[in-house]
Short mmCIF file of C-alpha atoms and ligand atoms in Angstrom, two decimals:
data_model
loop_
_atom_site.label_atom_id
_atom_site.label_comp_id
_atom_site.label_asym_id
_atom_site.label_seq_id
_atom_site.Cartn_x
_atom_site.Cartn_y
_atom_site.Cartn_z
CA MET A 1 -173.69 -62.56 57.66
CA ASP A 2 -175.67 -65.49 57.21
CA ARG A 3 -174.01 -68.33 56.20
CA ILE A 4 -175.21 -69.68 52.14
CA ASN A 5 -176.27 -73.03 51.34
CA PRO A 6 -175.75 -73.30 47.71
CA ASP A 7 -177.53 -75.86 45.64
CA ALA A 8 -174.96 -76.48 43.34
CA CYS A 9 -171.18 -76.50 43.22
CA LEU A 10 -169.06 -75.63 40.41
CA TYR A 11 -165.21 -74.99 39.61
CA ILE A 12 -163.90 -73.13 36.63
CA THR A 13 -160.26 -72.26 37.88
CA ASP A 14 -158.98 -74.50 34.99
CA ALA A 15 -160.87 -73.00 32.52
CA VAL A 16 -159.93 -70.11 30.52
CA CYS A 17 -162.38 -67.30 28.37
CA PRO A 18 -164.94 -68.37 27.05
CA MET A 19 -165.41 -71.73 28.35
CA THR A 20 -165.59 -70.30 32.14
CA PHE A 21 -168.78 -68.52 30.79
CA VAL A 22 -170.18 -71.68 29.16
CA LYS A 23 -169.45 -74.34 32.17
CA VAL A 24 -171.41 -71.90 34.34
CA LYS A 25 -174.37 -71.31 31.67
CA VAL A 26 -174.54 -75.11 31.70
CA GLU A 27 -174.30 -76.00 35.04
CA ILE A 28 -176.91 -72.99 36.28
CA GLU A 29 -179.40 -74.53 32.99
CA GLY A 30 -180.07 -77.88 35.25
CA LEU A 31 -180.77 -75.50 38.99
CA ARG A 32 -184.61 -74.21 39.31
CA ASP A 33 -184.79 -70.38 39.96
CA GLY A 34 -184.22 -69.31 43.00
CA GLN A 35 -181.70 -72.21 43.61
CA ILE A 36 -177.96 -71.25 44.07
CA LEU A 37 -174.76 -72.00 42.36
CA LYS A 38 -171.18 -71.52 44.17
CA ILE A 39 -168.49 -70.94 41.17
CA LYS A 40 -164.72 -71.03 42.58
CA MET A 41 -163.06 -68.95 39.74
CA ASN A 42 -159.78 -67.31 38.80
CA GLY A 43 -159.12 -63.29 39.76
CA GLY A 44 -158.32 -61.06 37.07
CA GLU A 45 -160.71 -61.62 33.64
CA PRO A 46 -163.01 -64.54 35.00
CA VAL A 47 -164.06 -62.83 37.71
CA ARG A 48 -164.57 -59.45 35.79
CA ASN A 49 -165.99 -60.84 33.03
CA VAL A 50 -168.33 -63.84 34.71
CA PRO A 51 -170.47 -62.21 37.12
CA ALA A 52 -171.00 -59.56 34.47
CA SER A 53 -172.06 -62.26 31.84
CA LEU A 54 -174.33 -63.60 34.54
CA LYS A 55 -176.15 -60.25 34.97
CA GLN A 56 -177.15 -59.72 32.27
CA GLU A 57 -178.25 -63.49 32.34
CA GLY A 58 -181.40 -62.28 34.74
CA HIS A 59 -178.90 -64.09 37.99
CA LYS A 60 -177.75 -61.92 40.65
CA VAL A 61 -174.28 -62.68 42.60
CA ILE A 62 -175.37 -62.64 45.92
CA ARG A 63 -171.48 -63.13 47.82
CA VAL A 64 -168.08 -62.87 46.29
CA ILE A 65 -165.95 -64.15 48.38
CA ARG A 66 -161.81 -63.67 47.47
CA ASN A 67 -159.99 -66.67 48.78
CA GLU A 68 -155.89 -66.53 50.11
CA ASP A 69 -154.97 -68.27 46.38
CA ASP A 70 -156.22 -65.18 44.93
CA THR A 71 -159.18 -67.25 43.65
CA TYR A 72 -163.03 -66.22 44.37
CA THR A 73 -165.74 -68.23 45.20
CA VAL A 74 -169.21 -66.62 43.98
CA PHE A 75 -172.57 -67.63 45.18
CA VAL A 76 -175.07 -66.82 42.33
CA GLU A 77 -179.02 -66.91 42.55
CA LYS A 78 -180.07 -68.50 39.64
CA GLY A 79 -183.14 -65.57 38.19
CA GLY A 80 -182.49 -63.61 41.11
CA LEU A 81 -182.46 -60.67 38.62
CA GLY A 82 -185.92 -61.71 36.81
CA MET B 1 -149.33 -9.33 -19.36
CA ILE B 2 -150.67 -11.60 -18.64
CA ILE B 3 -152.23 -12.04 -13.95
CA MET B 4 -153.62 -15.19 -12.91
CA THR B 5 -153.87 -17.39 -10.56
CA GLN B 6 -153.10 -20.71 -9.58
CA LYS B 7 -156.40 -22.22 -9.40
CA GLN B 8 -157.11 -20.43 -12.75
CA PHE B 9 -154.86 -22.19 -14.50
CA GLU B 10 -155.85 -25.10 -12.45
CA GLU B 11 -159.30 -24.71 -13.64
CA ILE B 12 -157.80 -24.12 -17.24
CA LEU B 13 -155.93 -27.24 -17.14
CA VAL B 14 -157.92 -29.98 -15.65
CA HIS B 15 -161.44 -28.70 -18.40
CA SER B 16 -158.12 -29.41 -21.11
CA LEU B 17 -156.99 -32.87 -19.67
CA SER B 18 -161.03 -33.89 -19.07
CA LEU B 19 -161.90 -33.09 -23.24
CA ALA B 20 -158.64 -33.89 -24.97
CA PRO B 21 -157.91 -35.30 -27.10
CA VAL B 22 -160.70 -32.78 -28.77
CA GLU B 23 -159.63 -29.14 -28.35
CA ALA B 24 -160.58 -27.25 -25.52
CA CYS B 25 -161.89 -23.81 -25.38
CA GLY B 26 -162.95 -20.80 -23.29
CA LEU B 27 -163.64 -17.08 -22.55
CA LEU B 28 -161.26 -15.03 -20.02
CA GLY B 29 -162.65 -12.16 -17.88
CA GLY B 30 -161.12 -9.06 -16.00
CA VAL B 31 -159.79 -6.19 -15.17
CA ILE B 32 -156.88 -3.93 -16.69
CA GLN B 33 -154.30 -2.63 -13.84
CA ASP B 34 -151.64 -0.98 -14.42
CA GLY B 35 -151.26 -1.90 -17.87
CA ALA B 36 -151.89 -5.67 -16.42
CA LYS B 37 -154.77 -7.63 -17.92
CA VAL B 38 -155.68 -8.87 -14.59
CA ILE B 39 -157.67 -12.12 -15.51
CA LYS B 40 -160.76 -12.56 -13.21
CA LYS B 41 -162.82 -15.74 -14.33
CA VAL B 42 -161.81 -18.03 -16.02
CA TYR B 43 -165.47 -18.81 -18.82
CA LEU B 44 -165.08 -22.54 -19.88
CA LEU B 45 -167.18 -23.45 -22.76
CA LYS B 46 -167.58 -26.20 -25.44
CA ASN B 47 -166.59 -26.44 -28.67
CA ILE B 48 -169.28 -27.62 -31.00
CA ASP B 49 -166.28 -28.55 -33.26
CA ASN B 50 -166.16 -31.62 -31.71
CA SER B 51 -162.43 -31.90 -33.37
CA PRO B 52 -158.74 -32.80 -32.06
CA VAL B 53 -157.15 -29.82 -34.53
CA HIS B 54 -160.17 -26.90 -34.32
CA PHE B 55 -162.65 -24.63 -32.18
CA THR B 56 -165.17 -23.09 -32.35
CA MET B 57 -167.04 -21.58 -29.05
CA ASP B 58 -170.93 -22.56 -28.54
CA ALA B 59 -172.24 -19.13 -29.47
CA LYS B 60 -174.95 -18.94 -26.79
CA GLU B 61 -172.68 -20.22 -23.92
CA GLN B 62 -170.35 -16.90 -25.54
CA PHE B 63 -172.65 -14.41 -25.08
CA GLU B 64 -173.93 -15.58 -21.80
CA SER B 65 -170.42 -15.52 -20.81
CA VAL B 66 -169.76 -11.96 -22.27
CA LYS B 67 -173.83 -10.86 -20.15
CA ASP B 68 -171.87 -12.27 -17.04
CA MET B 69 -168.35 -10.35 -17.19
CA ARG B 70 -170.48 -6.77 -17.76
CA LYS B 71 -172.73 -7.77 -14.55
CA ASN B 72 -169.35 -8.45 -12.16
CA GLY B 73 -167.90 -4.94 -13.89
CA TYR B 74 -165.56 -7.45 -15.79
CA GLU B 75 -163.55 -6.68 -19.32
CA LEU B 76 -163.43 -9.45 -21.91
CA LEU B 77 -159.50 -10.45 -21.97
CA GLY B 78 -159.04 -12.34 -23.92
CA ASN B 79 -159.44 -16.50 -24.96
CA PHE B 80 -158.12 -18.95 -23.86
CA HIS B 81 -157.88 -22.49 -26.16
CA SER B 82 -155.82 -26.36 -25.72
CA HIS B 83 -153.43 -28.31 -28.37
CA PRO B 84 -153.70 -31.95 -27.10
CA VAL B 85 -151.40 -32.60 -29.04
CA SER B 86 -149.24 -29.92 -30.51
CA PRO B 87 -147.00 -27.38 -29.21
CA SER B 88 -148.13 -24.12 -27.04
CA ARG B 89 -147.82 -21.69 -30.44
CA PRO B 90 -151.03 -20.52 -32.87
CA SER B 91 -150.90 -22.33 -36.01
CA GLU B 92 -152.28 -20.52 -39.32
CA GLU B 93 -155.83 -21.28 -38.83
CA ASP B 94 -155.70 -19.96 -35.30
CA LYS B 95 -153.51 -16.69 -37.25
CA ASN B 96 -156.34 -16.36 -39.96
CA LEU B 97 -158.82 -16.30 -37.26
CA ALA B 98 -157.69 -13.78 -35.27
CA PHE B 99 -159.02 -10.41 -35.37
CA ASP B 100 -158.43 -8.61 -32.49
CA PRO B 101 -155.38 -7.07 -32.08
CA GLU B 102 -156.10 -6.46 -28.07
CA THR B 103 -156.83 -9.75 -27.24
CA SER B 104 -155.57 -12.56 -25.46
CA TYR B 105 -154.95 -15.43 -27.42
CA LEU B 106 -153.92 -18.01 -24.70
CA ILE B 107 -153.10 -21.60 -25.29
CA LEU B 108 -152.17 -24.48 -23.89
CA SER B 109 -150.49 -27.54 -25.26
CA LEU B 110 -151.03 -30.76 -23.87
CA LEU B 111 -148.24 -32.14 -25.78
CA ASN B 112 -146.43 -33.23 -23.29
CA ARG B 113 -148.60 -34.78 -20.53
CA GLU B 114 -146.05 -34.12 -17.44
CA LYS B 115 -145.75 -31.22 -18.61
CA PRO B 116 -148.63 -28.73 -20.08
CA VAL B 117 -147.31 -25.04 -21.55
CA LEU B 118 -149.21 -22.43 -21.54
CA LYS B 119 -149.05 -19.26 -23.55
CA SER B 120 -150.12 -16.11 -24.03
CA PHE B 121 -149.90 -14.79 -27.82
CA ASN B 122 -151.66 -11.25 -29.57
CA ILE B 123 -151.74 -11.63 -33.19
CA LYS B 124 -151.92 -8.54 -35.30
CA ASP B 125 -152.16 -8.95 -39.36
CA SER B 126 -151.04 -12.32 -38.77
CA ILE B 127 -148.05 -11.69 -36.77
CA VAL B 128 -147.53 -13.52 -33.48
CA GLY B 129 -146.08 -11.74 -30.60
CA GLU B 130 -145.58 -13.83 -27.12
CA GLU B 131 -147.17 -11.92 -23.97
CA GLU B 132 -145.67 -12.62 -20.32
CA ILE B 133 -148.56 -14.65 -18.21
CA ILE B 134 -147.90 -14.41 -14.52
CA LEU B 135 -149.03 -16.59 -11.93
CA ILE B 136 -150.22 -15.58 -8.32
CA ASP B 137 -149.37 -18.48 -5.56
CA GLY B 138 -147.89 -21.00 -7.46
CA GLY B 139 -145.93 -21.65 -10.52
CA ILE B 140 -147.13 -22.53 -14.15
CA ASP B 141 -143.16 -24.53 -14.54
CA MET B 142 -144.78 -27.90 -13.22
CA THR B 143 -141.23 -28.73 -12.30
CA LYS B 144 -141.68 -25.46 -10.24
CA THR B 145 -144.23 -27.76 -8.23
CA ASP B 146 -144.51 -26.09 -4.72
CA TYR B 147 -144.84 -29.75 -3.18
CA ASN B 148 -145.20 -28.19 0.34
CA GLU B 149 -148.56 -26.97 -1.00
CA LEU B 150 -149.25 -30.58 -2.89
CA LYS B 151 -148.54 -32.03 1.29
CA LYS B 152 -150.80 -29.94 2.36
CA GLY B 153 -153.32 -30.71 0.03
CA GLY B 154 -152.92 -34.84 1.18
CA PHE B 155 -150.52 -34.64 -1.72
CA MET B 156 -147.95 -36.92 -0.82
CA ARG B 157 -144.40 -37.12 -3.05
CA GLN B 158 -143.37 -40.62 -3.25
CA VAL B 159 -139.66 -41.61 -3.79
CA GLN B 160 -140.71 -42.08 -7.95
CA LYS B 161 -140.26 -39.21 -9.66
CA ASN B 162 -143.89 -36.72 -9.96
CA ARG B 163 -145.67 -40.00 -8.36
CA PHE B 164 -147.71 -38.65 -4.95
CA SER B 165 -149.55 -40.99 -2.91
CA LEU B 166 -153.12 -39.48 -2.02
CA ARG B 167 -154.00 -39.52 1.18
CA LEU B 168 -158.25 -39.43 2.16
CA ARG B 169 -159.65 -36.89 4.55
CA ILE B 170 -160.90 -39.61 6.93
CA ALA B 171 -163.23 -39.12 10.35
CA GLY B 172 -163.10 -41.92 12.60
CA GLY B 173 -162.25 -44.60 10.70
CA ASN B 174 -165.43 -44.71 8.53
CA ILE B 175 -166.22 -44.72 4.37
CA THR B 176 -169.02 -45.54 3.12
CA ALA B 177 -168.90 -48.32 1.11
CA VAL B 178 -170.09 -46.16 -2.01
CA GLN B 179 -167.35 -44.15 -1.59
CA LEU B 180 -164.81 -47.02 -1.04
CA LYS B 181 -165.86 -47.99 -4.49
CA LYS B 182 -165.14 -45.02 -6.10
CA VAL B 183 -161.80 -44.65 -4.88
CA TYR B 184 -161.39 -48.37 -5.86
CA ASP B 185 -162.33 -47.37 -9.30
CA ILE B 186 -159.70 -44.04 -8.49
CA ALA B 187 -156.67 -46.52 -7.61
CA LYS B 188 -157.39 -48.10 -10.61
CA LYS B 189 -157.89 -45.74 -13.02
CA TYR B 190 -154.87 -43.15 -11.59
CA GLY B 191 -153.06 -45.10 -9.46
CA HIS B 192 -151.64 -48.94 -9.34
CA GLY B 193 -154.86 -50.88 -8.30
CA TYR B 194 -154.19 -50.60 -5.11
CA ILE B 195 -154.54 -48.85 -2.10
CA HIS B 196 -152.64 -48.65 1.73
CA MET B 197 -153.65 -48.16 4.93
CA THR B 198 -152.15 -45.56 6.86
CA SER B 199 -151.43 -46.67 10.83
CA ARG B 200 -154.22 -43.33 11.93
CA GLN B 201 -156.59 -44.88 9.70
CA SER B 202 -157.38 -43.18 7.05
CA ILE B 203 -156.42 -44.06 3.45
CA GLU B 204 -153.60 -43.07 0.52
CA ILE B 205 -153.92 -44.13 -3.27
CA PRO B 206 -150.42 -44.50 -4.64
CA PHE B 207 -148.71 -43.59 -7.90
CA ILE B 208 -150.99 -41.18 -8.75
CA LYS B 209 -149.60 -38.16 -11.53
CA LEU B 210 -149.03 -35.20 -11.16
CA GLN B 211 -150.77 -34.66 -14.12
CA ASP B 212 -153.66 -36.20 -13.13
CA ILE B 213 -154.14 -34.41 -9.04
CA GLU B 214 -156.87 -32.31 -10.81
CA VAL B 215 -158.99 -34.63 -12.47
CA VAL B 216 -158.95 -37.14 -9.05
CA LYS B 217 -159.91 -33.60 -6.79
CA LYS B 218 -162.81 -33.36 -9.00
CA GLU B 219 -164.32 -36.80 -9.39
CA LEU B 220 -163.21 -37.77 -5.11
CA GLU B 221 -165.13 -34.65 -4.83
CA LYS B 222 -168.37 -36.45 -6.15
CA PHE B 223 -168.07 -38.84 -3.82
CA GLY B 224 -167.63 -36.18 -0.74
CA LEU B 225 -164.13 -37.27 -0.66
CA GLN B 226 -161.19 -35.15 -0.20
CA PRO B 227 -157.80 -35.23 -0.13
CA GLY B 228 -156.15 -35.40 3.56
CA ALA B 229 -154.15 -32.94 5.64
CA CYS B 230 -150.17 -33.49 6.30
CA GLY B 231 -147.92 -31.00 7.20
CA PRO B 232 -147.53 -28.96 10.34
CA ARG B 233 -151.70 -28.50 11.33
CA VAL B 234 -154.47 -31.06 12.49
CA ARG B 235 -154.36 -34.53 11.02
CA THR B 236 -156.76 -36.99 10.90
CA ILE B 237 -158.98 -37.90 14.11
CA THR B 238 -158.76 -41.24 14.60
CA ALA B 239 -161.84 -43.21 16.30
CA CYS B 240 -162.46 -46.97 18.01
CA GLN B 241 -166.68 -47.30 17.80
CA GLY B 242 -167.75 -46.30 20.53
CA CYS B 243 -171.13 -46.82 22.35
CA ARG B 244 -172.94 -46.97 18.36
CA ILE B 245 -170.85 -50.28 17.90
CA CYS B 246 -168.81 -51.65 20.42
CA THR B 247 -169.98 -53.60 24.27
CA SER B 248 -168.00 -51.44 26.21
CA GLY B 249 -168.24 -48.05 24.24
CA LEU B 250 -168.59 -45.32 27.33
CA ILE B 251 -168.93 -42.58 24.48
CA ASP B 252 -170.41 -42.12 21.27
CA THR B 253 -166.76 -42.13 19.18
CA THR B 254 -167.84 -41.29 16.07
CA GLY B 255 -170.48 -38.75 16.20
CA LEU B 256 -167.22 -36.75 18.27
CA SER B 257 -164.60 -38.20 15.90
CA GLU B 258 -167.14 -35.84 13.12
CA GLU B 259 -167.41 -33.21 15.26
CA PHE B 260 -163.83 -32.70 15.59
CA ASP B 261 -163.49 -33.58 11.86
CA GLN B 262 -165.52 -30.31 11.16
CA ARG B 263 -163.64 -27.95 14.27
CA TYR B 264 -160.51 -28.81 13.67
CA TYR B 265 -159.36 -30.53 10.43
CA ALA B 266 -156.07 -29.55 9.22
CA ARG B 267 -156.21 -26.33 11.34
CA GLU B 268 -152.24 -24.51 11.11
CA LEU B 269 -149.94 -24.87 14.05
CA PRO B 270 -146.42 -24.81 15.00
CA HIS B 271 -146.57 -28.16 14.08
CA LYS B 272 -148.30 -32.25 13.51
CA PHE B 273 -150.96 -32.22 15.71
CA LYS B 274 -153.01 -36.03 16.31
CA LEU B 275 -156.50 -35.91 17.77
CA GLY B 276 -157.66 -39.79 18.51
CA ILE B 277 -160.57 -40.30 20.76
CA THR B 278 -161.11 -44.24 22.31
CA GLY B 279 -164.72 -45.35 23.89
CA CYS B 280 -163.62 -47.01 26.77
CA ARG B 281 -160.75 -48.32 29.71
CA ASN B 282 -159.82 -51.00 26.81
CA ASN B 283 -157.97 -48.44 25.19
CA CYS B 284 -158.50 -49.35 21.94
CA LEU B 285 -157.69 -46.74 20.50
CA LYS B 286 -154.57 -45.29 22.10
CA ALA B 287 -155.18 -42.22 24.08
CA GLU B 288 -152.63 -41.20 25.54
CA GLU B 289 -150.30 -41.82 22.23
CA ASN B 290 -152.38 -38.89 20.45
CA ASP B 291 -151.50 -35.02 20.92
CA LEU B 292 -154.47 -34.54 22.68
CA GLY B 293 -156.44 -38.04 23.17
CA VAL B 294 -160.48 -38.73 24.37
CA LYS B 295 -161.18 -41.19 26.30
CA GLY B 296 -164.74 -42.36 27.56
CA GLY B 297 -165.18 -42.83 31.58
CA LEU B 298 -167.77 -43.65 33.07
CA LYS B 299 -167.88 -41.59 36.75
CA PRO B 300 -169.48 -43.73 39.74
CA PHE B 301 -172.60 -43.33 42.38
CA TYR B 302 -172.52 -45.01 45.34
CA LYS B 303 -176.37 -45.37 46.70
CA LYS B 304 -176.95 -47.76 49.51
CA GLU B 305 -180.16 -48.02 50.09
CA ASN B 306 -179.57 -50.51 47.27
CA CYS B 307 -176.36 -52.47 47.99
CA THR B 308 -176.47 -55.86 49.80
CA PHE B 309 -172.51 -56.33 50.41
CA CYS B 310 -172.11 -58.83 48.31
CA GLY B 311 -168.50 -57.69 47.36
CA LEU B 312 -168.52 -58.42 43.62
CA CYS B 313 -167.62 -54.70 42.65
CA GLU B 314 -164.47 -55.25 45.22
CA ALA B 315 -163.55 -58.15 42.75
CA VAL B 316 -163.70 -55.78 40.24
CA CYS B 317 -162.55 -53.37 40.53
CA PRO B 318 -159.23 -53.07 38.94
CA ALA B 319 -157.89 -49.75 40.82
CA GLU B 320 -158.73 -51.54 44.10
CA CYS B 321 -160.05 -48.66 44.88
CA ILE B 322 -163.26 -50.26 46.59
CA THR B 323 -163.25 -52.68 49.42
CA VAL B 324 -166.63 -54.26 51.30
CA LYS B 325 -167.31 -54.86 55.05
CA ALA B 326 -169.71 -57.71 54.43
CA ASP B 327 -170.01 -58.43 58.60
CA GLU B 328 -170.78 -54.34 58.95
CA ASN B 329 -172.85 -53.75 55.78
CA LYS B 330 -169.83 -50.84 55.10
CA LEU B 331 -168.84 -50.04 51.99
CA LEU B 332 -165.61 -47.77 51.68
CA PHE B 333 -165.26 -45.96 48.25
CA ASP B 334 -161.53 -44.60 47.36
CA GLU B 335 -162.43 -41.96 44.72
CA LYS B 336 -159.56 -40.79 44.55
CA ALA B 337 -158.03 -43.51 42.85
CA CYS B 338 -160.94 -44.52 40.75
CA ILE B 339 -160.24 -44.81 37.11
CA TYR B 340 -163.57 -44.70 36.00
CA CYS B 341 -163.30 -47.25 33.93
CA GLY B 342 -167.31 -48.57 35.16
CA LYS B 343 -166.92 -51.93 35.43
CA CYS B 344 -168.96 -51.75 39.19
CA VAL B 345 -171.83 -50.25 37.50
CA LYS B 346 -171.88 -52.55 35.26
CA SER B 347 -171.42 -55.78 36.91
CA CYS B 348 -173.11 -54.81 40.64
CA PRO B 349 -176.60 -56.82 40.44
CA THR B 350 -178.61 -54.52 42.41
CA GLY B 351 -178.35 -51.22 40.76
CA ALA B 352 -176.31 -49.71 44.23
CA TRP B 353 -173.67 -48.35 41.64
CA GLU B 354 -174.47 -45.53 38.99
CA GLY B 355 -172.57 -43.88 36.59
CA GLN B 356 -172.79 -40.52 35.24
CA ASN B 357 -170.87 -41.23 31.38
CA GLY B 358 -167.80 -38.73 30.83
CA PHE B 359 -164.73 -37.65 28.55
CA ILE B 360 -161.32 -38.14 29.93
CA ILE B 361 -158.28 -36.09 28.40
CA TYR B 362 -154.97 -36.97 27.61
CA LEU B 363 -152.47 -34.20 26.37
CA GLY B 364 -149.36 -34.39 25.00
CA GLY B 365 -148.64 -37.86 23.30
CA MET B 366 -146.75 -38.30 20.73
CA PHE B 367 -144.96 -42.00 19.54
CA GLY B 368 -142.66 -40.86 16.86
CA ASN B 369 -138.88 -39.77 16.72
CA LYS B 370 -139.66 -39.55 20.20
CA ILE B 371 -141.86 -41.47 22.96
CA ALA B 372 -144.34 -39.57 25.67
CA ILE B 373 -147.22 -40.90 26.94
CA GLY B 374 -150.24 -38.46 27.07
CA ARG B 375 -151.35 -36.94 30.61
CA GLN B 376 -154.56 -36.32 32.46
CA ILE B 377 -154.11 -33.33 34.30
CA LEU B 378 -158.09 -32.51 33.91
CA PRO B 379 -160.74 -34.35 35.95
CA ILE B 380 -163.19 -35.80 34.06
CA VAL B 381 -165.91 -33.53 32.33
CA PHE B 382 -169.86 -34.69 31.12
CA SER B 383 -170.37 -32.86 27.94
CA ALA B 384 -169.02 -32.81 24.43
CA GLY B 385 -169.52 -29.13 24.72
CA GLU B 386 -166.90 -29.10 27.81
CA VAL B 387 -164.54 -31.96 24.98
CA HIS B 388 -164.85 -29.26 22.92
CA LYS B 389 -163.44 -26.20 25.26
CA VAL B 390 -160.43 -28.37 26.69
CA VAL B 391 -159.40 -28.61 22.62
CA GLU B 392 -159.67 -25.30 21.07
CA GLU B 393 -158.59 -24.03 24.00
CA THR B 394 -155.61 -26.52 23.30
CA LEU B 395 -155.12 -25.46 19.92
CA ARG B 396 -154.70 -21.88 20.70
CA PHE B 397 -151.83 -22.80 23.68
CA PHE B 398 -149.78 -24.55 21.09
CA LYS B 399 -150.68 -21.92 18.72
CA GLU B 400 -149.20 -19.19 21.09
CA TYR B 401 -146.67 -20.90 22.32
CA GLY B 402 -145.23 -23.81 19.99
CA LYS B 403 -141.99 -22.42 17.68
CA LYS B 404 -142.38 -23.80 14.38
CA GLY B 405 -141.77 -27.45 13.90
CA GLU B 406 -142.39 -28.11 18.02
CA ARG B 407 -144.25 -31.09 18.90
CA PHE B 408 -146.71 -29.87 21.41
CA ARG B 409 -145.46 -32.45 24.18
CA ASN B 410 -142.17 -30.37 24.38
CA THR B 411 -143.79 -26.92 24.33
CA LEU B 412 -145.86 -28.16 27.25
CA GLU B 413 -142.00 -29.16 28.91
CA ARG B 414 -140.54 -26.37 27.45
CA VAL B 415 -143.47 -23.70 28.51
CA GLY B 416 -145.35 -25.85 31.51
CA TRP B 417 -148.10 -27.48 31.84
CA ASP B 418 -149.24 -25.50 34.86
CA ILE B 419 -150.00 -22.75 32.36
CA LEU B 420 -151.84 -24.63 30.33
CA GLU B 421 -153.22 -26.43 32.96
CA LYS B 422 -154.65 -22.85 34.97
CA ARG B 423 -155.87 -21.59 31.19
CA LEU B 424 -157.68 -24.85 30.98
CA LYS B 425 -159.61 -24.63 34.23
CA GLU B 426 -160.24 -21.11 33.58
CA VAL B 427 -162.29 -22.19 30.43
CA LEU B 428 -164.31 -24.85 32.51
CA ALA B 429 -165.42 -22.92 35.09
CA ASP B 430 -166.26 -19.56 32.40
CA GLY B 431 -169.46 -22.04 31.70
S1 LIG C 501 -161.97 -48.65 22.95
FE1 LIG C 501 -163.78 -49.48 24.27
S2 LIG C 501 -165.58 -48.56 23.07
FE2 LIG C 501 -163.73 -48.51 22.00
S3 LIG C 501 -163.61 -50.66 20.50
FE3 LIG C 501 -162.57 -50.97 22.50
S4 LIG C 501 -163.64 -51.43 23.84
FE4 LIG C 501 -164.62 -50.61 22.72
S1 LIG C 502 -171.33 -55.00 43.79
FE1 LIG C 502 -173.24 -53.63 43.95
S2 LIG C 502 -174.39 -54.77 45.94
FE2 LIG C 502 -171.97 -55.67 45.18
S3 LIG C 502 -171.39 -54.58 46.80
FE3 LIG C 502 -171.13 -54.02 45.38
S4 LIG C 502 -171.87 -52.20 45.37
FE4 LIG C 502 -172.63 -53.66 47.18
S1 LIG C 503 -165.22 -47.28 38.19
FE1 LIG C 503 -163.57 -48.94 37.71
S2 LIG C 503 -162.16 -47.81 38.76
FE2 LIG C 503 -163.73 -46.35 39.37
S3 LIG C 503 -164.77 -47.52 41.36
FE3 LIG C 503 -165.91 -48.28 38.88
S4 LIG C 503 -164.21 -50.08 39.26
FE4 LIG C 503 -163.50 -49.24 40.68
#
């Protein structure tokens, strides 16, 4: 699979619900449609909820990578589902 | 001798209590069998005197009643009136007005409201003779109240003498605002001004007096409320809000709880039987605690042509039954391990997972003296019709095999899970 070049990066591994998604929302607002945000988040609740919320807002998850330390790196395309 | 039912007695009692301090009156129609007067119908009439010390029956109503008796083949066997504040014995006026020695004169005394007394008299030339009253299905002496009957009818005996906590019949934890207001009124008027929320989504109104029970029942009835069931039968049907309200909901728990309530509520069984419905895997209503619990589920179907192999479903799946191999454009799904939570369907960005909503059924849970977690022995089913088949068959099984006083789980352990499993699979296969 091709390497994905993100337009912005965000770490939310130190945030808890509901701040996780709030941070993502703020970050994604600064992007244009089609641009890609790379988000590093914890397993469990964040990875179960944040991508589902992104879907509701019309952004498309294009890649999820599970890291060694049980965190996840999620690539999202702004407005990718619109 | 007069033979009447407990219900007829209660009719007279309620009518009299509701009119007190005015005297209440009415007629008794029935048949004579082996020399005994068997009451078939009680006619509650207006006391046109509207007085606490004497009564005159409304002539028109009297005529209508006798007409009705004739129509039904009954005879006029007697009459009754109440003595709101004096004993059950004919007054001088009663004696003077008695003209028919064959007629029974029943007098209900409310002198001691805790203990109403109903007696019957024959009066001939002002000489009074008492006549025995036999109550069938219940005793007239209120001290001999059948507590099991009351319990069955939702009135729970309290520590305090002659006080009952009235349990209401509620399905799925929902009650209308108008009904709730009625509950408020009753708690204020007949109880101690508070209610108790039970552990299983019902409401109890404590401190109802024994003699108010019938009046309270009548008042509730006007608002579509009924006393709830207790004892060895199907109990309150509990449910979370499900898909009508909750964003996670996968099934209509409210609708199903109403159907359960109508079909199974208060059904007689060897022991209590609890039915509960929860809308999804989050299990807010704890399906496995119930003798029969239902949980909403979503069975996922994978459509490869839509998949971009992003890997998200693997990350969200709590059962770890999805493996995405992005490099090989491959997705592996271990369907046997799937717990039907629907998270893959909900999160997949491209619609490569589709789902069918269904019902997961758990059997044999109990959380009382002994604790056991309900087990899933059937595959997920997809229609409410199938759920009903399973419930019906399960109740039939319990009725057939359960010993009196034995919880369903214990019956299962004793008789064998496989027997129920086989029977359930058969009714489901029947189509
Ligand atoms: S069990 Fe599921 S549907 Fe029911 S209230 Fe909880 S989250 Fe909502
Ligand atoms: S989330 Fe959807 S698109 Fe992504 S790997 Fe799973 S099925 Fe494929
Ligand atoms: S329904 Fe739940 S358990 Fe089943 S595959 Fe999807 S995420 Fe996994």
